[in-house]
Short mmCIF file of C-alpha atoms in Angstrom, two decimals:
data_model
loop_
_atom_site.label_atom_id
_atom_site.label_comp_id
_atom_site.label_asym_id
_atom_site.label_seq_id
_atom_site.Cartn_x
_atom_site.Cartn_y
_atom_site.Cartn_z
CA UNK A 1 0.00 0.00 0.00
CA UNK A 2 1.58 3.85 -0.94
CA UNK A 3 2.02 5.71 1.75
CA UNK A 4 -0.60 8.87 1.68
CA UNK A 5 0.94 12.25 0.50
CA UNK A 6 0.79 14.70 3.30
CA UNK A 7 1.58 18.30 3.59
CA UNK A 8 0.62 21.77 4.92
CA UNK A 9 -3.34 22.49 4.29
CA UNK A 10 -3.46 25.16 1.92
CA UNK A 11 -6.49 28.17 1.57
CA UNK A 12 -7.27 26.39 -1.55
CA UNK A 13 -7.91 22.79 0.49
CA UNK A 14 -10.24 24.76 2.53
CA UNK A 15 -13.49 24.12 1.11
CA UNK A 16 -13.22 19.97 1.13
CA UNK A 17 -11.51 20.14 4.08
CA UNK A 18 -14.22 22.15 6.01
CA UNK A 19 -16.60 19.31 4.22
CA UNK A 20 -14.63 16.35 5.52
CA UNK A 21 -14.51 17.62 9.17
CA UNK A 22 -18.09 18.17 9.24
CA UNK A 23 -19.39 15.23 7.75
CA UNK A 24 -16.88 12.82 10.01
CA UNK A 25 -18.37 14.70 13.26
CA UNK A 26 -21.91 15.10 12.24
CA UNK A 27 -22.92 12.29 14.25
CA UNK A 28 -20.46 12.15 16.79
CA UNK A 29 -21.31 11.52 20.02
CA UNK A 30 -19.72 14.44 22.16
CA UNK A 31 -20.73 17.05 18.75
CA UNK A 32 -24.32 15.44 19.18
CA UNK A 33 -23.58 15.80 23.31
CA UNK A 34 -22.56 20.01 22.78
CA UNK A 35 -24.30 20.93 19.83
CA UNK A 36 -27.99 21.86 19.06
CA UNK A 37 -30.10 19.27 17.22
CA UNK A 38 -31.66 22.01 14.98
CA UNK A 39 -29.56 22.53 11.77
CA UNK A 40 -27.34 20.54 13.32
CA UNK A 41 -24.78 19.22 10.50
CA UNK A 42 -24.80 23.22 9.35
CA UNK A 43 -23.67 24.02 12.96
CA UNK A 44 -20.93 21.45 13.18
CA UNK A 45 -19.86 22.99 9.82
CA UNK A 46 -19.50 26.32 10.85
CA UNK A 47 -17.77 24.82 14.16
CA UNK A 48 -15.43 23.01 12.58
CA UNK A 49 -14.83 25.78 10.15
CA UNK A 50 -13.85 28.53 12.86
CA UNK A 51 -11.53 25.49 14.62
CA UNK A 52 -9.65 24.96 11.55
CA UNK A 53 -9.58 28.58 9.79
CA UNK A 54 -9.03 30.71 13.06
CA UNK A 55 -7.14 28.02 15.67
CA UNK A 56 -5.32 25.66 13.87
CA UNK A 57 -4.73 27.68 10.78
CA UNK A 58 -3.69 30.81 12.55
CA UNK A 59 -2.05 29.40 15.71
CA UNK A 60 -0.94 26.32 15.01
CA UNK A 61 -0.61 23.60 12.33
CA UNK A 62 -2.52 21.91 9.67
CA UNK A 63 -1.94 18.46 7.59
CA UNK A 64 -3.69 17.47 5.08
CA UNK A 65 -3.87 14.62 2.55
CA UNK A 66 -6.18 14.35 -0.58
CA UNK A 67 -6.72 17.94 -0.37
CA UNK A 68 -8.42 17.92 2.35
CA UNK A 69 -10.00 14.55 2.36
CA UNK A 70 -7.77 14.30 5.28
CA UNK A 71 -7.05 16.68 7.81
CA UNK A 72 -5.34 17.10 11.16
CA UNK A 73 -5.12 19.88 13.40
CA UNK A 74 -2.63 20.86 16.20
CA UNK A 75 -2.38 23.96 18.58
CA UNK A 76 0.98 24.02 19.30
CA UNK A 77 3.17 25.29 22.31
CA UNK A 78 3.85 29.19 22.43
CA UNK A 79 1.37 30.15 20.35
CA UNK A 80 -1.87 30.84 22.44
CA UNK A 81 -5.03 30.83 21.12
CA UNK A 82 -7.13 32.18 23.92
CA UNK A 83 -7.73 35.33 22.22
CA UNK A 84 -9.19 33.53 19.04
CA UNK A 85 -11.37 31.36 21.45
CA UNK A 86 -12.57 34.66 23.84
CA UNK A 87 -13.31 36.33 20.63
CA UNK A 88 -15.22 33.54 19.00
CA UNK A 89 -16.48 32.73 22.90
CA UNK A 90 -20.43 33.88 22.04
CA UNK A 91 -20.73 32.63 18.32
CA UNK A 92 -19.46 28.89 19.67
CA UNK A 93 -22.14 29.62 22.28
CA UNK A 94 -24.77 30.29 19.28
CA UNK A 95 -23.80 27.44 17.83
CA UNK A 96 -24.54 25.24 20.80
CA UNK A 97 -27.85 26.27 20.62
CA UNK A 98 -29.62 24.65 23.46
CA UNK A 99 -26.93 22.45 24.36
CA UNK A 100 -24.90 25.30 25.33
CA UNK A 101 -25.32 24.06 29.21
CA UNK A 102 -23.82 20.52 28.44
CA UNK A 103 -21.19 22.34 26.45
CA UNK A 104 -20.28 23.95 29.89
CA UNK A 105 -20.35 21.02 31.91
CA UNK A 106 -18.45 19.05 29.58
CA UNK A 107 -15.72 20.97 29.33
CA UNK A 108 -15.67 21.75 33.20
CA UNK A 109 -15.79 18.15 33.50
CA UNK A 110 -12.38 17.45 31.61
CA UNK A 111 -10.34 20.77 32.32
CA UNK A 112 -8.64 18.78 34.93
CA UNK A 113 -7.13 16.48 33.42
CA UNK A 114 -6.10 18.61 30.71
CA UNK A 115 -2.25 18.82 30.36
CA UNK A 116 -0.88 21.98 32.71
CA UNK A 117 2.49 21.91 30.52
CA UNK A 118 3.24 22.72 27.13
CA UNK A 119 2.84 20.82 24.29
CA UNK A 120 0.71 19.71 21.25
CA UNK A 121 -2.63 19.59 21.59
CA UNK A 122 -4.72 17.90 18.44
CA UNK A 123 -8.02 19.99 18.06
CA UNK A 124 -9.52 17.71 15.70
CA UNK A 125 -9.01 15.26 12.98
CA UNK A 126 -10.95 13.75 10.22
CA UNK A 127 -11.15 11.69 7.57
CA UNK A 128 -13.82 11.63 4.72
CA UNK A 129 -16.18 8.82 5.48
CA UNK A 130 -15.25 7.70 2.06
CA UNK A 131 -11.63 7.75 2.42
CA UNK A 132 -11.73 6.23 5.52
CA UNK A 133 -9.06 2.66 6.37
CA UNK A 134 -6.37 3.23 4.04
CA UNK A 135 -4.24 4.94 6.53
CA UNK A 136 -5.06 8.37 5.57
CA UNK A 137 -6.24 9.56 9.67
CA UNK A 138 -2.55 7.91 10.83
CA UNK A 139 -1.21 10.35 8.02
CA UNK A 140 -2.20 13.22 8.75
CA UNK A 141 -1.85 12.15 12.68
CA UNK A 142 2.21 11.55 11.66
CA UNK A 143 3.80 14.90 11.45
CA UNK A 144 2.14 16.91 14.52
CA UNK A 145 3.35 12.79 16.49
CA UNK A 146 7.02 13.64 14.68
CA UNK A 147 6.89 17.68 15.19
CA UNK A 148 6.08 17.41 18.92
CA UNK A 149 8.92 14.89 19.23
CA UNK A 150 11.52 16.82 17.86
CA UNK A 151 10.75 19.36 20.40
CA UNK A 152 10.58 16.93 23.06
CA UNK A 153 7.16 17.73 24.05
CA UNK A 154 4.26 15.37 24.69
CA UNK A 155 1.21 15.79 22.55
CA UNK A 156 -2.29 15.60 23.96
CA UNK A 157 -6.06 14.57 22.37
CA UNK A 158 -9.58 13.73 23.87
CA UNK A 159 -11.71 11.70 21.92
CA UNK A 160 -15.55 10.49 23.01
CA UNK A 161 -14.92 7.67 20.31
CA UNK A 162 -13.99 4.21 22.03
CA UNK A 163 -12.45 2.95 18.23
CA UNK A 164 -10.81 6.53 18.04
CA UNK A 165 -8.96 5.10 21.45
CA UNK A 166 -7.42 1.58 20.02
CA UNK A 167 -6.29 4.17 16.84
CA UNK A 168 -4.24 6.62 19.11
CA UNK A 169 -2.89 3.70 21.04
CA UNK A 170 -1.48 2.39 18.15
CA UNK A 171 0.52 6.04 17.22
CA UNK A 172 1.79 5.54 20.99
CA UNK A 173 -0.84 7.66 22.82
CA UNK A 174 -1.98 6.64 26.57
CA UNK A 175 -4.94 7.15 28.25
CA UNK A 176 -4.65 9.11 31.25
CA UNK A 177 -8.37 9.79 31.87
CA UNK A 178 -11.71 8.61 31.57
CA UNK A 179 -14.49 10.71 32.07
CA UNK A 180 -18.12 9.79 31.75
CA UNK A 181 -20.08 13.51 30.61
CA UNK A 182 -22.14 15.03 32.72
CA UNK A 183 -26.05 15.12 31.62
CA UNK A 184 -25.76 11.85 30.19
CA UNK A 185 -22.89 12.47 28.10
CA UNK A 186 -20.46 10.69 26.92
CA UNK A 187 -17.46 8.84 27.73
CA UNK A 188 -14.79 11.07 27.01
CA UNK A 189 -11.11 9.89 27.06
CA UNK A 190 -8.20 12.01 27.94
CA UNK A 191 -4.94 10.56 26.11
CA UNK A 192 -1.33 11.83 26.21
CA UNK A 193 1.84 10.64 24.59
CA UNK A 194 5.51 11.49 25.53
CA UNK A 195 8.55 11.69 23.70
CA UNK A 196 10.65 9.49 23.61
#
């Protein structure tokens, strides 16, 4: 089997991109946990979109394969995003719609066992549900896993996906929590993995 092409996502990947990340989380269970069931697959889409175009795109680091059929997003150590998430703080809110309470409690429910050092964090990954088991989620996964070891830092995920779990595991990612969601939630894992 080739190995998948990978590089930098370009402004021109954008569009597919956006359309992979929403479609792969429309019916995920935490997106289906924090976001409102009205228009829902137009709100993950326009979630998604902010996460990739003003996070990951602007303060951190982007891989893509297919042209976007593939995608992988990091935040990355000293370069903050807080002011991109206190600005976009009320239209994430819109988005949750009604679910904006669980959205709360969900994230107050993991903040402690998020990582109090630096290092990578992966804001979200995707691959086209069409595209998906030829290796192309492990590809785009592969230079943020190389990047942060270079630097010697750990990189950190959570992921409300039980198969998503066995997957990290394999790119040498422990869990280190495991959190059932408030308001019937779900299980959310917390998974970190060092250099080595």
């Amino acid at each position: 089997m080739n190995t998948p092409a990978v590089r930098p996502l370009t402004a021109a990947d954008l569009p597919v991109a956006v359309d992979t990340l929403a479609r792969a989380f429309a019916d995920h269970p935490f997106t289906r946990h924090v976001i409102d069931a009205e228009a829902h697959e137009e709100r993950v889409r326009r979630y998604q979109e902010l996460c990739l175009t003003r996070v990951g795109m602007v303060y951190g680091r982007v891989w893509t394969a297919e042209g976007g059929r593939a995608v992988a997003v990091w935040s990355v150590p000293g370069a903050d995003p807080s002011p991109a998430f206190a600005e976009l703080g009320p239209l994430l809110g819109a988005l949750a719609g009604d679910r904006a309470s669980a959205a709360e409690a969900a994230d107050a429910a993991v903040a402690p066992y998020r990582p109090r050092q630096p290092g990578w964090y992966l804001e979200t990954v995707a691959t086209a549900p069409e595209a998906q088991g030829r290796g192309l989620g492990s590809a785009v996964l592969a230079p943020g896993i190389q990047e942060a070891q270079r630097a010697g830092h750990p990189a950190f995920l959570e992921t409300s996906s039980e198969p998503n779990v066995r997957l990290y595991e394999r790119l040498g990612f422990t869990v280190t929590a495991e959190i059932p969601l408030p308001d019937d939630g779900p299980r959310t894992w917390c998974m970190r993995r060092d250099p080595r």
